[in-house]
Amino acid sequence: MVSSSHEALHRIFQKDPALLTRTLQKVLHVPFPEPTEIAALNVDLTEIEPVERRVDTLLRAETDAGTYLLVVESQGKKDERKRGSWPYYLSYLYEKYRCEPVLIVTTQSSATARWASRPIRLGFPGWHSLTVRPLVLGPDNVPVIADERQAERDVPLAVLSAMTHGRGPQVPAILKSLASALGTIDPDNAAVFVQFVDSCLADPQAQQMWREMMTAIQYFWRHPLAEQVREEGREQGRLQARREMTLRIIEWRGIPVTDAIRERVSTCTDLDQLEAWAQRAVRAADAEELFAGED
């Protein structure tokens, strides 16, 4: 499901988990221990219905210094609700796994990166009960990789570079070097990386340039995995459209929507369920009626 930059900016670390620890060490200069093993975990952090909470990507890193949980959140813009959800994620994960959680935020926006990097302090001034300090990967610290040899040495990092720096005068050189480097790796992996980059290029001219480059290397787009990824993207797009429609109908009718209801709708992955909620939204007297008979 790679229909958006939000999905691509965290799923790249599912595709290549070691890229995450490399960026922590080499980009953010965090002395993270060298992993001996990294595994993806279930991202569902739901405790009690109907509240649903999910992190974007969750990895478990085994190191000689201990086990760490790497929580990756893709952030497109400022969202003050994260002041509550990010501390919740970390506390819940520590309680569940008894491993130290590490929060990493990825973004394409410098302004969002500055906002996300600010510590979250809960408590009163001078005595904070809890402090959360996210590590942030964004356009101000992810390296610009516009050299073909450098891109070939670390293709996943070159992909992250193209995804993060998807606009500006350096885009042609970044995309050209990446296109060349993709030809040196396994076609299955290359097909997925192609889609990640395509999803993150917000500039229409840059996206068109990338698609023209990839058309010249046709096997990427003919590959069955690339078609599967595109189909997953279309399905995710249909889900997102239904979510937005449901919430928009309620808001158009002037009915208040709580954060819990918004989150339940926004995280639903059942297209039929979303369709039923959208139909109820037309006549519901309040937002809770969307879920009538389901709890």
PDB file of C-alpha atoms in Angstrom:
ATOM      1  CA  MET A   1       0.000   0.000   0.000  1.00  0.00           C
ATOM      2  CA  VAL A   2       2.211   2.760  -1.284  1.00  0.00           C
ATOM      3  CA  SER A   3      -0.279   5.326  -2.554  1.00  0.00           C
ATOM      4  CA  SER A   4       1.183   8.318  -0.740  1.00  0.00           C
ATOM      5  CA  SER A   5       4.386   9.879   0.516  1.00  0.00           C
ATOM      6  CA  HIS A   6       3.177   9.132   4.057  1.00  0.00           C
ATOM      7  CA  GLU A   7       3.245   5.398   3.338  1.00  0.00           C
ATOM      8  CA  ALA A   8       6.530   5.436   1.441  1.00  0.00           C
ATOM      9  CA  LEU A   9       8.418   7.492   4.031  1.00  0.00           C
ATOM     10  CA  HIS A  10       8.035   4.790   6.660  1.00  0.00           C
ATOM     11  CA  ARG A  11       7.626   1.642   4.566  1.00  0.00           C
ATOM     12  CA  ILE A  12      11.093   2.041   3.110  1.00  0.00           C
ATOM     13  CA  PHE A  13      12.363   1.014   6.551  1.00  0.00           C
ATOM     14  CA  GLN A  14      10.211  -2.106   6.436  1.00  0.00           C
ATOM     15  CA  LYS A  15      11.776  -2.910   3.074  1.00  0.00           C
ATOM     16  CA  ASP A  16      15.326  -2.346   4.373  1.00  0.00           C
ATOM     17  CA  PRO A  17      15.339  -2.227   8.204  1.00  0.00           C
ATOM     18  CA  ALA A  18      19.126  -1.804   8.319  1.00  0.00           C
ATOM     19  CA  LEU A  19      18.722   1.544   6.534  1.00  0.00           C
ATOM     20  CA  LEU A  20      17.108   2.917   9.685  1.00  0.00           C
ATOM     21  CA  THR A  21      20.042   2.141  11.959  1.00  0.00           C
ATOM     22  CA  ARG A  22      22.485   3.397   9.295  1.00  0.00           C
ATOM     23  CA  THR A  23      20.692   6.737   9.134  1.00  0.00           C
ATOM     24  CA  LEU A  24      20.645   6.995  12.913  1.00  0.00           C
ATOM     25  CA  GLN A  25      24.391   6.430  13.008  1.00  0.00           C
ATOM     26  CA  LYS A  26      25.525   8.315   9.887  1.00  0.00           C
ATOM     27  CA  VAL A  27      22.894  11.031   9.387  1.00  0.00           C
ATOM     28  CA  LEU A  28      21.807  11.880  12.930  1.00  0.00           C
ATOM     29  CA  HIS A  29      25.152  10.814  14.488  1.00  0.00           C
ATOM     30  CA  VAL A  30      23.338   8.883  17.211  1.00  0.00           C
ATOM     31  CA  PRO A  31      25.598   6.201  18.751  1.00  0.00           C
ATOM     32  CA  PHE A  32      23.056   3.450  18.186  1.00  0.00           C
ATOM     33  CA  PRO A  33      24.565  -0.046  18.741  1.00  0.00           C
ATOM     34  CA  GLU A  34      25.188  -2.170  15.641  1.00  0.00           C
ATOM     35  CA  PRO A  35      22.198  -4.551  15.290  1.00  0.00           C
ATOM     36  CA  THR A  36      22.747  -8.286  15.080  1.00  0.00           C
ATOM     37  CA  GLU A  37      19.138  -8.816  13.998  1.00  0.00           C
ATOM     38  CA  ILE A  38      16.189  -6.601  13.043  1.00  0.00           C
ATOM     39  CA  ALA A  39      12.569  -7.769  12.753  1.00  0.00           C
ATOM     40  CA  ALA A  40       9.273  -6.036  11.965  1.00  0.00           C
ATOM     41  CA  LEU A  41       6.564  -6.143  14.636  1.00  0.00           C
ATOM     42  CA  ASN A  42       2.793  -5.676  14.662  1.00  0.00           C
ATOM     43  CA  VAL A  43       2.019  -1.939  14.500  1.00  0.00           C
ATOM     44  CA  ASP A  44      -1.382  -2.228  16.236  1.00  0.00           C
ATOM     45  CA  LEU A  45      -1.245  -0.665  19.718  1.00  0.00           C
ATOM     46  CA  THR A  46      -4.965  -0.961  20.453  1.00  0.00           C
ATOM     47  CA  GLU A  47      -5.845  -1.741  24.075  1.00  0.00           C
ATOM     48  CA  ILE A  48      -9.585  -1.166  24.517  1.00  0.00           C
ATOM     49  CA  GLU A  49     -12.163  -0.694  21.796  1.00  0.00           C
ATOM     50  CA  PRO A  50     -13.271   1.547  20.193  1.00  0.00           C
ATOM     51  CA  VAL A  51     -10.010   3.534  20.417  1.00  0.00           C
ATOM     52  CA  GLU A  52      -7.526   2.285  17.827  1.00  0.00           C
ATOM     53  CA  ARG A  53      -3.884   3.336  17.765  1.00  0.00           C
ATOM     54  CA  ARG A  54      -1.284   2.257  15.254  1.00  0.00           C
ATOM     55  CA  VAL A  55       2.279   3.323  14.693  1.00  0.00           C
ATOM     56  CA  ASP A  56       3.430   3.564  11.079  1.00  0.00           C
ATOM     57  CA  THR A  57       6.367   1.135  11.268  1.00  0.00           C
ATOM     58  CA  LEU A  58       7.685  -0.820  14.236  1.00  0.00           C
ATOM     59  CA  LEU A  59      11.003  -2.691  14.195  1.00  0.00           C
ATOM     60  CA  ARG A  60      12.792  -4.685  16.878  1.00  0.00           C
ATOM     61  CA  ALA A  61      16.589  -4.311  16.810  1.00  0.00           C
ATOM     62  CA  GLU A  62      18.723  -6.850  18.652  1.00  0.00           C
ATOM     63  CA  THR A  63      22.150  -5.485  19.607  1.00  0.00           C
ATOM     64  CA  ASP A  64      24.976  -6.502  21.908  1.00  0.00           C
ATOM     65  CA  ALA A  65      23.879  -3.638  24.171  1.00  0.00           C
ATOM     66  CA  GLY A  66      20.273  -4.846  24.402  1.00  0.00           C
ATOM     67  CA  THR A  67      16.991  -4.920  22.477  1.00  0.00           C
ATOM     68  CA  TYR A  68      15.441  -1.712  21.125  1.00  0.00           C
ATOM     69  CA  LEU A  69      12.071  -0.957  19.553  1.00  0.00           C
ATOM     70  CA  LEU A  70      12.378   1.476  16.630  1.00  0.00           C
ATOM     71  CA  VAL A  71       9.114   3.393  16.194  1.00  0.00           C
ATOM     72  CA  VAL A  72       8.942   5.145  12.809  1.00  0.00           C
ATOM     73  CA  GLU A  73       6.300   7.825  12.245  1.00  0.00           C
ATOM     74  CA  SER A  74       5.834   9.538   8.874  1.00  0.00           C
ATOM     75  CA  GLN A  75       4.681  13.126   9.386  1.00  0.00           C
ATOM     76  CA  GLY A  76       3.410  15.349   6.578  1.00  0.00           C
ATOM     77  CA  LYS A  77       2.555  18.414   8.677  1.00  0.00           C
ATOM     78  CA  LYS A  78       2.328  19.691  12.235  1.00  0.00           C
ATOM     79  CA  ASP A  79      -0.224  17.837  14.344  1.00  0.00           C
ATOM     80  CA  GLU A  80      -0.519  18.807  17.996  1.00  0.00           C
ATOM     81  CA  ARG A  81      -2.403  15.574  18.715  1.00  0.00           C
ATOM     82  CA  LYS A  82       0.964  13.830  18.518  1.00  0.00           C
ATOM     83  CA  ARG A  83       1.799  15.394  21.902  1.00  0.00           C
ATOM     84  CA  GLY A  84      -0.509  12.759  23.330  1.00  0.00           C
ATOM     85  CA  SER A  85      -0.168   9.842  20.899  1.00  0.00           C
ATOM     86  CA  TRP A  86       3.646   9.681  20.677  1.00  0.00           C
ATOM     87  CA  PRO A  87       4.198   9.444  24.462  1.00  0.00           C
ATOM     88  CA  TYR A  88       1.385   6.856  24.556  1.00  0.00           C
ATOM     89  CA  TYR A  89       3.073   4.747  21.870  1.00  0.00           C
ATOM     90  CA  LEU A  90       6.392   4.706  23.709  1.00  0.00           C
ATOM     91  CA  SER A  91       4.919   3.984  27.146  1.00  0.00           C
ATOM     92  CA  TYR A  92       2.658   1.243  25.811  1.00  0.00           C
ATOM     93  CA  LEU A  93       5.470  -0.432  23.866  1.00  0.00           C
ATOM     94  CA  TYR A  94       7.788  -0.372  26.865  1.00  0.00           C
ATOM     95  CA  GLU A  95       5.101  -1.924  29.056  1.00  0.00           C
ATOM     96  CA  LYS A  96       4.279  -4.588  26.462  1.00  0.00           C
ATOM     97  CA  TYR A  97       7.785  -5.611  25.383  1.00  0.00           C
ATOM     98  CA  ARG A  98       9.987  -4.331  28.235  1.00  0.00           C
ATOM     99  CA  CYS A  99      12.418  -2.987  25.638  1.00  0.00           C
ATOM    100  CA  GLU A 100      13.651   0.581  25.228  1.00  0.00           C
ATOM    101  CA  PRO A 101      11.581   2.357  22.522  1.00  0.00           C
ATOM    102  CA  VAL A 102      13.157   4.928  20.184  1.00  0.00           C
ATOM    103  CA  LEU A 103      10.919   7.365  18.251  1.00  0.00           C
ATOM    104  CA  ILE A 104      12.052   8.358  14.729  1.00  0.00           C
ATOM    105  CA  VAL A 105      10.009  10.831  12.679  1.00  0.00           C
ATOM    106  CA  THR A 106      10.417  11.120   8.881  1.00  0.00           C
ATOM    107  CA  THR A 107       9.204  14.118   6.893  1.00  0.00           C
ATOM    108  CA  GLN A 108       9.680  15.959   3.599  1.00  0.00           C
ATOM    109  CA  SER A 109       9.094  19.353   5.237  1.00  0.00           C
ATOM    110  CA  SER A 110      11.751  21.436   6.993  1.00  0.00           C
ATOM    111  CA  ALA A 111       9.084  23.247   9.017  1.00  0.00           C
ATOM    112  CA  THR A 112       7.542  19.947  10.105  1.00  0.00           C
ATOM    113  CA  ALA A 113      11.007  18.617  10.981  1.00  0.00           C
ATOM    114  CA  ARG A 114      11.675  21.610  13.257  1.00  0.00           C
ATOM    115  CA  TRP A 115       8.284  21.149  14.927  1.00  0.00           C
ATOM    116  CA  ALA A 116       8.704  17.394  15.380  1.00  0.00           C
ATOM    117  CA  SER A 117      12.203  17.713  16.856  1.00  0.00           C
ATOM    118  CA  ARG A 118      10.968  19.819  19.786  1.00  0.00           C
ATOM    119  CA  PRO A 119      10.797  17.787  23.008  1.00  0.00           C
ATOM    120  CA  ILE A 120       7.339  16.885  24.282  1.00  0.00           C
ATOM    121  CA  ARG A 121       7.245  17.648  27.999  1.00  0.00           C
ATOM    122  CA  LEU A 122       4.289  16.604  30.120  1.00  0.00           C
ATOM    123  CA  GLY A 123       3.876  17.951  33.632  1.00  0.00           C
ATOM    124  CA  PHE A 124       4.377  21.441  35.047  1.00  0.00           C
ATOM    125  CA  PRO A 125       7.304  23.813  34.391  1.00  0.00           C
ATOM    126  CA  GLY A 126      10.384  22.842  36.307  1.00  0.00           C
ATOM    127  CA  TRP A 127       9.139  19.322  36.987  1.00  0.00           C
ATOM    128  CA  HIS A 128       8.285  17.291  33.909  1.00  0.00           C
ATOM    129  CA  SER A 129       6.787  13.889  34.585  1.00  0.00           C
ATOM    130  CA  LEU A 130       7.603  12.699  31.060  1.00  0.00           C
ATOM    131  CA  THR A 131       9.848  14.006  28.274  1.00  0.00           C
ATOM    132  CA  VAL A 132       9.813  12.618  24.720  1.00  0.00           C
ATOM    133  CA  ARG A 133      12.617  13.606  22.345  1.00  0.00           C
ATOM    134  CA  PRO A 134      11.950  12.411  18.773  1.00  0.00           C
ATOM    135  CA  LEU A 135      14.789  11.809  16.339  1.00  0.00           C
ATOM    136  CA  VAL A 136      13.886  13.440  13.016  1.00  0.00           C
ATOM    137  CA  LEU A 137      14.956  12.594   9.455  1.00  0.00           C
ATOM    138  CA  GLY A 138      14.091  15.327   6.959  1.00  0.00           C
ATOM    139  CA  PRO A 139      15.418  17.487   4.132  1.00  0.00           C
ATOM    140  CA  ASP A 140      17.802  19.371   6.442  1.00  0.00           C
ATOM    141  CA  ASN A 141      19.810  16.302   7.483  1.00  0.00           C
ATOM    142  CA  VAL A 142      19.215  13.478   4.984  1.00  0.00           C
ATOM    143  CA  PRO A 143      22.125  13.761   2.518  1.00  0.00           C
ATOM    144  CA  VAL A 144      21.588  14.828  -1.091  1.00  0.00           C
ATOM    145  CA  ILE A 145      22.886  11.934  -3.186  1.00  0.00           C
ATOM    146  CA  ALA A 146      23.409  13.198  -6.724  1.00  0.00           C
ATOM    147  CA  ASP A 147      26.442  11.079  -7.622  1.00  0.00           C
ATOM    148  CA  GLU A 148      25.930   7.712  -9.329  1.00  0.00           C
ATOM    149  CA  ARG A 149      28.769   5.942  -7.528  1.00  0.00           C
ATOM    150  CA  GLN A 150      27.585   7.187  -4.156  1.00  0.00           C
ATOM    151  CA  ALA A 151      24.041   6.045  -4.986  1.00  0.00           C
ATOM    152  CA  GLU A 152      25.295   2.586  -5.966  1.00  0.00           C
ATOM    153  CA  ARG A 153      27.163   2.195  -2.660  1.00  0.00           C
ATOM    154  CA  ASP A 154      23.922   2.550  -0.655  1.00  0.00           C
ATOM    155  CA  VAL A 155      20.843   2.315  -2.871  1.00  0.00           C
ATOM    156  CA  PRO A 156      18.251   2.444  -0.029  1.00  0.00           C
ATOM    157  CA  LEU A 157      19.827   5.648   1.294  1.00  0.00           C
ATOM    158  CA  ALA A 158      19.768   7.073  -2.249  1.00  0.00           C
ATOM    159  CA  VAL A 159      16.052   6.212  -2.395  1.00  0.00           C
ATOM    160  CA  LEU A 160      15.466   8.009   0.914  1.00  0.00           C
ATOM    161  CA  SER A 161      17.400  10.989  -0.468  1.00  0.00           C
ATOM    162  CA  ALA A 162      15.146  11.167  -3.551  1.00  0.00           C
ATOM    163  CA  MET A 163      12.022  10.804  -1.405  1.00  0.00           C
ATOM    164  CA  THR A 164      13.116  13.551   0.987  1.00  0.00           C
ATOM    165  CA  HIS A 165      14.529  16.036  -1.548  1.00  0.00           C
ATOM    166  CA  GLY A 166      11.761  15.684  -4.126  1.00  0.00           C
ATOM    167  CA  ARG A 167      11.810  19.300  -5.182  1.00  0.00           C
ATOM    168  CA  GLY A 168      14.357  21.989  -6.011  1.00  0.00           C
ATOM    169  CA  PRO A 169      17.186  22.413  -8.535  1.00  0.00           C
ATOM    170  CA  GLN A 170      19.023  19.233  -7.502  1.00  0.00           C
ATOM    171  CA  VAL A 171      16.149  16.885  -8.325  1.00  0.00           C
ATOM    172  CA  PRO A 172      17.293  15.956 -11.869  1.00  0.00           C
ATOM    173  CA  ALA A 173      20.752  14.922 -10.654  1.00  0.00           C
ATOM    174  CA  ILE A 174      19.311  13.002  -7.675  1.00  0.00           C
ATOM    175  CA  LEU A 175      16.837  11.074  -9.828  1.00  0.00           C
ATOM    176  CA  LYS A 176      19.380  10.388 -12.574  1.00  0.00           C
ATOM    177  CA  SER A 177      21.919   8.951 -10.137  1.00  0.00           C
ATOM    178  CA  LEU A 178      19.235   6.826  -8.458  1.00  0.00           C
ATOM    179  CA  ALA A 179      17.890   5.521 -11.781  1.00  0.00           C
ATOM    180  CA  SER A 180      21.376   4.329 -12.655  1.00  0.00           C
ATOM    181  CA  ALA A 181      21.926   2.755  -9.214  1.00  0.00           C
ATOM    182  CA  LEU A 182      18.630   0.837  -9.328  1.00  0.00           C
ATOM    183  CA  GLY A 183      19.939  -1.060 -12.327  1.00  0.00           C
ATOM    184  CA  THR A 184      22.630  -2.618 -10.115  1.00  0.00           C
ATOM    185  CA  ILE A 185      20.291  -4.336  -7.621  1.00  0.00           C
ATOM    186  CA  ASP A 186      17.735  -7.127  -7.648  1.00  0.00           C
ATOM    187  CA  PRO A 187      14.745  -6.224  -9.903  1.00  0.00           C
ATOM    188  CA  ASP A 188      12.218  -7.170  -7.197  1.00  0.00           C
ATOM    189  CA  ASN A 189      13.717  -4.672  -4.763  1.00  0.00           C
ATOM    190  CA  ALA A 190      14.160  -2.081  -7.493  1.00  0.00           C
ATOM    191  CA  ALA A 191      10.470  -2.271  -8.432  1.00  0.00           C
ATOM    192  CA  VAL A 192       9.422  -1.457  -4.868  1.00  0.00           C
ATOM    193  CA  PHE A 193      11.905   1.413  -4.577  1.00  0.00           C
ATOM    194  CA  VAL A 194      10.642   2.866  -7.866  1.00  0.00           C
ATOM    195  CA  GLN A 195       7.130   3.068  -6.434  1.00  0.00           C
ATOM    196  CA  PHE A 196       8.336   4.576  -3.164  1.00  0.00           C
ATOM    197  CA  VAL A 197      10.019   7.434  -5.022  1.00  0.00           C
ATOM    198  CA  ASP A 198       7.059   7.945  -7.360  1.00  0.00           C
ATOM    199  CA  SER A 199       4.717   8.283  -4.356  1.00  0.00           C
ATOM    200  CA  CYS A 200       6.896  10.949  -2.719  1.00  0.00           C
ATOM    201  CA  LEU A 201       7.452  13.289  -5.669  1.00  0.00           C
ATOM    202  CA  ALA A 202       4.956  16.068  -4.975  1.00  0.00           C
ATOM    203  CA  ASP A 203       6.313  18.253  -7.790  1.00  0.00           C
ATOM    204  CA  PRO A 204       4.456  17.186 -10.987  1.00  0.00           C
ATOM    205  CA  GLN A 205       7.468  17.984 -13.168  1.00  0.00           C
ATOM    206  CA  ALA A 206       9.770  15.880 -10.999  1.00  0.00           C
ATOM    207  CA  GLN A 207       7.285  13.008 -11.015  1.00  0.00           C
ATOM    208  CA  GLN A 208       6.951  13.180 -14.794  1.00  0.00           C
ATOM    209  CA  MET A 209      10.730  13.217 -15.138  1.00  0.00           C
ATOM    210  CA  TRP A 210      10.988  10.122 -12.917  1.00  0.00           C
ATOM    211  CA  ARG A 211       8.315   8.254 -14.850  1.00  0.00           C
ATOM    212  CA  GLU A 212      10.025   9.014 -18.133  1.00  0.00           C
ATOM    213  CA  MET A 213      13.294   7.673 -16.734  1.00  0.00           C
ATOM    214  CA  MET A 214      11.560   4.514 -15.539  1.00  0.00           C
ATOM    215  CA  THR A 215       9.774   4.035 -18.861  1.00  0.00           C
ATOM    216  CA  ALA A 216      13.204   3.800 -20.442  1.00  0.00           C
ATOM    217  CA  ILE A 217      13.961   0.930 -18.016  1.00  0.00           C
ATOM    218  CA  GLN A 218      10.751  -0.915 -18.796  1.00  0.00           C
ATOM    219  CA  TYR A 219      11.373  -4.050 -16.789  1.00  0.00           C
ATOM    220  CA  PHE A 220      10.659  -2.137 -13.570  1.00  0.00           C
ATOM    221  CA  TRP A 221       7.089  -1.469 -14.615  1.00  0.00           C
ATOM    222  CA  ARG A 222       6.472  -4.857 -16.232  1.00  0.00           C
ATOM    223  CA  HIS A 223       7.645  -6.733 -13.163  1.00  0.00           C
ATOM    224  CA  PRO A 224       4.780  -8.556 -11.328  1.00  0.00           C
ATOM    225  CA  LEU A 225       5.815  -7.083  -7.974  1.00  0.00           C
ATOM    226  CA  ALA A 226       5.566  -3.557  -9.350  1.00  0.00           C
ATOM    227  CA  GLU A 227       2.009  -4.309 -10.546  1.00  0.00           C
ATOM    228  CA  GLN A 228       1.146  -5.747  -7.143  1.00  0.00           C
ATOM    229  CA  VAL A 229       2.458  -2.606  -5.420  1.00  0.00           C
ATOM    230  CA  ARG A 230       0.413  -0.401  -7.759  1.00  0.00           C
ATOM    231  CA  GLU A 231      -2.740  -2.451  -7.042  1.00  0.00           C
ATOM    232  CA  GLU A 232      -2.129  -2.132  -3.303  1.00  0.00           C
ATOM    233  CA  GLY A 233      -1.763   1.604  -3.811  1.00  0.00           C
ATOM    234  CA  ARG A 234      -5.097   1.814  -5.619  1.00  0.00           C
ATOM    235  CA  GLU A 235      -6.788  -0.106  -2.789  1.00  0.00           C
ATOM    236  CA  GLN A 236      -5.283   2.234  -0.208  1.00  0.00           C
ATOM    237  CA  GLY A 237      -6.519   5.189  -2.251  1.00  0.00           C
ATOM    238  CA  ARG A 238     -10.076   3.827  -2.198  1.00  0.00           C
ATOM    239  CA  LEU A 239      -9.887   3.360   1.570  1.00  0.00           C
ATOM    240  CA  GLN A 240      -8.612   6.895   2.107  1.00  0.00           C
ATOM    241  CA  ALA A 241     -11.339   8.363  -0.110  1.00  0.00           C
ATOM    242  CA  ARG A 242     -14.042   6.575   1.922  1.00  0.00           C
ATOM    243  CA  ARG A 243     -12.525   7.734   5.218  1.00  0.00           C
ATOM    244  CA  GLU A 244     -12.429  11.350   4.052  1.00  0.00           C
ATOM    245  CA  MET A 245     -15.974  11.150   2.679  1.00  0.00           C
ATOM    246  CA  THR A 246     -17.379   9.845   5.976  1.00  0.00           C
ATOM    247  CA  LEU A 247     -15.735  12.561   8.052  1.00  0.00           C
ATOM    248  CA  ARG A 248     -16.536  15.280   5.521  1.00  0.00           C
ATOM    249  CA  ILE A 249     -20.252  14.437   5.497  1.00  0.00           C
ATOM    250  CA  ILE A 250     -20.408  14.647   9.297  1.00  0.00           C
ATOM    251  CA  GLU A 251     -18.510  17.947   9.340  1.00  0.00           C
ATOM    252  CA  TRP A 252     -20.609  19.450   6.533  1.00  0.00           C
ATOM    253  CA  ARG A 253     -23.693  18.745   8.645  1.00  0.00           C
ATOM    254  CA  GLY A 254     -22.170  20.681  11.543  1.00  0.00           C
ATOM    255  CA  ILE A 255     -21.864  17.641  13.823  1.00  0.00           C
ATOM    256  CA  PRO A 256     -18.879  17.704  16.224  1.00  0.00           C
ATOM    257  CA  VAL A 257     -16.299  14.934  15.691  1.00  0.00           C
ATOM    258  CA  THR A 258     -14.142  13.856  18.623  1.00  0.00           C
ATOM    259  CA  ASP A 259     -10.511  12.792  18.202  1.00  0.00           C
ATOM    260  CA  ALA A 260     -11.458   9.207  19.116  1.00  0.00           C
ATOM    261  CA  ILE A 261     -14.104   9.030  16.365  1.00  0.00           C
ATOM    262  CA  ARG A 262     -11.805  10.681  13.822  1.00  0.00           C
ATOM    263  CA  GLU A 263      -9.063   8.175  14.638  1.00  0.00           C
ATOM    264  CA  ARG A 264     -11.415   5.185  14.431  1.00  0.00           C
ATOM    265  CA  VAL A 265     -12.579   6.227  10.965  1.00  0.00           C
ATOM    266  CA  SER A 266      -9.076   7.191   9.800  1.00  0.00           C
ATOM    267  CA  THR A 267      -7.552   3.818  10.744  1.00  0.00           C
ATOM    268  CA  CYS A 268     -10.335   1.555   9.428  1.00  0.00           C
ATOM    269  CA  THR A 269      -9.121  -0.795   6.675  1.00  0.00           C
ATOM    270  CA  ASP A 270     -12.492  -2.418   5.837  1.00  0.00           C
ATOM    271  CA  LEU A 271     -13.954  -0.814   2.684  1.00  0.00           C
ATOM    272  CA  ASP A 272     -17.444  -2.232   3.300  1.00  0.00           C
ATOM    273  CA  GLN A 273     -17.430  -0.926   6.880  1.00  0.00           C
ATOM    274  CA  LEU A 274     -16.405   2.534   5.693  1.00  0.00           C
ATOM    275  CA  GLU A 275     -19.191   2.494   3.090  1.00  0.00           C
ATOM    276  CA  ALA A 276     -21.745   1.667   5.823  1.00  0.00           C
ATOM    277  CA  TRP A 277     -20.437   4.516   8.003  1.00  0.00           C
ATOM    278  CA  ALA A 278     -20.628   6.962   5.079  1.00  0.00           C
ATOM    279  CA  GLN A 279     -24.281   6.037   4.512  1.00  0.00           C
ATOM    280  CA  ARG A 280     -25.099   6.469   8.214  1.00  0.00           C
ATOM    281  CA  ALA A 281     -23.338   9.852   8.241  1.00  0.00           C
ATOM    282  CA  VAL A 282     -26.049  11.280   5.978  1.00  0.00           C
ATOM    283  CA  ARG A 283     -28.764  10.798   8.617  1.00  0.00           C
ATOM    284  CA  ALA A 284     -26.901  10.487  11.944  1.00  0.00           C
ATOM    285  CA  ALA A 285     -27.966  12.880  14.690  1.00  0.00           C
ATOM    286  CA  ASP A 286     -24.509  12.702  16.257  1.00  0.00           C
ATOM    287  CA  ALA A 287     -21.150  11.181  15.330  1.00  0.00           C
ATOM    288  CA  GLU A 288     -21.579   8.214  17.701  1.00  0.00           C
ATOM    289  CA  GLU A 289     -24.452   6.952  15.534  1.00  0.00           C
ATOM    290  CA  LEU A 290     -21.904   5.966  12.886  1.00  0.00           C
ATOM    291  CA  PHE A 291     -21.072   2.937  15.026  1.00  0.00           C
ATOM    292  CA  ALA A 292     -24.598   2.078  16.183  1.00  0.00           C
ATOM    293  CA  GLY A 293     -24.895  -1.591  17.102  1.00  0.00           C
ATOM    294  CA  GLU A 294     -21.210  -2.341  16.599  1.00  0.00           C
ATOM    295  CA  ASP A 295     -19.781  -1.916  20.122  1.00  0.00           C
TER     296      ASP A 295
END
